[in-house]
Amino acid sequence: MDEAALKANGKGVTMGSHEVKGTVSPSDATATRLEEMGYKQELARSLGMVSVLGLSFAIMAVPFGTSTTLNIALTDGGPVTILWGWVFVSLVSLAIAGSLAEISCSVYPTSGGVYYWAAMLSTPKYSAFSSYLTGWLGTVGNWTVTASITFGGSQLILAAATLYHEDYVPTAWQTVLVYWAALLGSLLINIFFNKHLDGLNTVCLYWTAASVIITMLTSLQREPRACASGHWETAHLQIIVTLLAMADTRNSAEFAFTHFDASNSGWPSGWAWFVGLLQAAYTLTGYGMVAALCEEVKEPARQVPRAMVLSVAAAAVTGLVYLPLLEVASLQPMPLLYKTVTGSAGAALGLLFLILGIWAFAAIGSLTAASRCTWAFSRDGGIPGSQWWKKVNPRFGVPLNGLILSTVVCALLGLIYLGSSAAFNAFTGVATICLGCSYAYPVLCSLVRGRKMVRNAPFSLGKAGFFVNTVTVVWIAFSIILFCMPTAIPVTPTSMNYASVVFAGFSAVAALWYAINARKHYHGPTGSAIRTTDAA
């Protein structure tokens, strides 16, 4: 296996065991490296590190992601689960991001992402199957992340109506129609404004920062109003510790940091805390999706790993600042929270607009990543009808068919909501499980084989690599079981966590296609010239 990624200097460029003499520009070296991996340059390389950082940060969308899944953590422990669960998952996510950055983009900077890494890090005997399995997990994970983000925002839009009509309850069809409209909007932006996505991703960073700051300042302008119930869920708003001293009326710091109540979950306290981690784990998941844009990034071997890790760190800090604002309970807490703080439906709608802006960036970015993942996997024949999905439209410069397929799959997933209101939890669970598994497999392969293939990685974990990789694999293996659990017991048909059902459905499609076609015809990224005999 080729152990080193691209190493450039003024005299020449070394790519694995091949050296190109003379001075070579970074763009030429990147194109040469891509050819070594078996692919030709089809997409324009217009993205820089800040843009990729913005895209990853947009997909995680901390204020939006934590808001739409808040009810999970409220049910399974409250403040302790929300705050300390976030800290725990942030540390684990940094380990996962570091592992992916080392193995993936710094050594194999291709849009194939996890399925390509799995093929290269597995032994030749299991390379094709490993690639196929990981490719399907990654693709389904990308689709379900896109669906869950878009679906959650659609719910939030309809929940905004309750600011003026408190007795309004959206119907399932209304939610699905708004969801489809949002998907269509994301699709059109990805097609017609593809050249502006670089700037859009950069704007996302500033929009999110400004939204958090404005929300906090607004919260501090007014004394929070006490609610009729004496329960902690409807108590005063909590501001982060550094700002608590500024508020006239507040709960104690002990409450904010130590209060735990999982009585509504039905689970034992310890297990309830772990189940409640889905809120943080779902939000801190999409950073690995940006690997699918490697072939649109300048100097991807350097820029993408840095962006991946920095985005997790930035998201972790954003969550620590923002999460204490989310202690007014509701199925969609933001409208009620803002109305409680401002005392005005109009002002609350204005603040909600900031969160919906973050959601829009996330919806657009997640569909971008999902389409690139679909396109890349199709290049190697991993999806039925790959000959259609692998085409890049010359007019728009995007994999148009892959974009449309990703949008249609997400639209069909929305129909699940008509049969079960627990559909959103299914999306979040499946997205977390599938992406987690696709991340874990190449890391496990590298770990089992003594990390030989990443010894000279440009982005190296060094001596900490074994520990960080082990944490990654163990946590993801545990989370597979964890995030199939219902938020509360006893379980009813409407409260069941359908993650396992959706996961099984996609697995059945993948298994059927493997039996019919892929078993004989799918060979993985066989065009790669970097696989050598030391991979055996």
Phi, psi and omega in degrees: 000138177293124189269340187241148174269194185295131176235114185250143172211186185287343185262335183179181181232128178255126179234099185064237181263005182255134178240132177259118184285152176089176181281127182234132180289154179305323181292319177295318180297320179294318179295320178296317178299318179297320178297322176299327180278358172102013184230155175258156180286115181245335182252149181288136178269094185239359185259141175251184183297317181297321179295316179294320175301315179297321179295313179298317179295323179294318181295320178290322172043064190307307181301321179286312184298317180289332180288315185285343178249011184301325184299332179296310181289328177297319181290323187256048170130329179083222187306318181296317179293318182296308187280302184286332173296322178296316180299314181298310183292328177298317179295317178295320181295325175296322177296316180294315180298319177297319179296316180293319181298321181290312185284319197273270194290333181284334180255318182234075183281077179229153179293348175300332175057227191301323183289329176289317179298319179299320179295318183286329184269344176278163173287155182306327182299322184251008186299311184296313181294319179300317180296316180297312182298311182292324178298317179292319178299315180294318181294313178297320177300317178296317179297314184287330173297314178300316180296316184292320178296311182294321180294316180298321177293325177296320175297321182293323177299313180291327178294335179299334180296335181290346176297328181252336180228089187295338180269002181284130177234111181299142175276165179298319181294321178299318179296316181294320180296318176296321178299314179296320179297320179294320176298317179297319177298316178298320179298312182296321178294319179296331180278307190269345181239027181302323182292344182256004182295330177302308179294324180297318179295324179291318178300325181304320180301313182288323180297314181297314179300315180295322180297317180295316182295314180298319179299315181294315180297320179295320181296330183274350183283335185232149175285127180300142182272134179288144179263164184296323182283147179270000183288154181298332185297331183248026179279186181297155178295144178256130176252155183302158190306318182294340180254349182301323183296341183274342184274141180284324182236125185200161170281165181288157176298327179299320178297313184296327186258342187232351183289129180221126179215104179250023184296330181284347183277330184084349179275155169303149188306312182298316181291323178300321179299318180293319179299322180292347179291349179302327178303309181286319184295321178296315181297315182267061183234320194285359184300327180288343182294335184291347176300333180292350179256013183306325184277007174242008184250137174286132181050059185298329182296335178260318191279318185293314177302318179297315181297322182298312182288316181296326180294323177293317179298316179295319178296321180298315179295317179301318179296320179295329178281321191271323189302323179299347177282348191257057181239030167248119189277144175186158176299325169234094195288337190297314180302315180294318180300310184293322179293324178295318183289312186272336184072013183220130178294322180295315178295322178297321178294323177298317178292323179295331178299325178297317179293321179293331174295317176299318178299318181299316176300318182294317181296316180294313182295320181293323177292324175302308182296319181296320180293322179291323177296315178299314180298314183296316180295327179290332180301330180257013174077028184277346185238141176305134182077026185303331181298337178272317189283343183272358183280139173258125181288120184293333181288314184263345179071026180227158173286081189301315181295322177295324176298314181295317179300314180300319180293317181295317179300314179297321179297318179294325178298329180298337179294338178302327183296334179292335180260340182207129177287352178274009184300321182298318176299326178295316179299313182297318180294313181296318179301314181294318182292311184295313179295320178301313179297319180293330176287320188289325188297308178296327177296318178297317178301315179296319182293314181298327183266021173073018178058028182294326186282352181242015183301323183250025180298136177303322175256098189248141175273351177064219183292339179281355186303314181300315181295312182297317178296320179296316177302317180301308184293315182296314181297315182295321177299319179291321184292335178302314178289315187301314189272008167266355181281145174290153181298325181216156175235156000291157186267138174243166178305328181274339181257359180296146173274109185272015180302316181295327180291312179297319178300317179294324179297312178295323178297322179295319178297315180297317181294320180296316180294325178295317181292322184282318190230306191297329182303326182259331190248342180271122181239007180078194181285071185287344181284354184292135178261003185263354175283129182233176186294339180284003173277348183284000000 
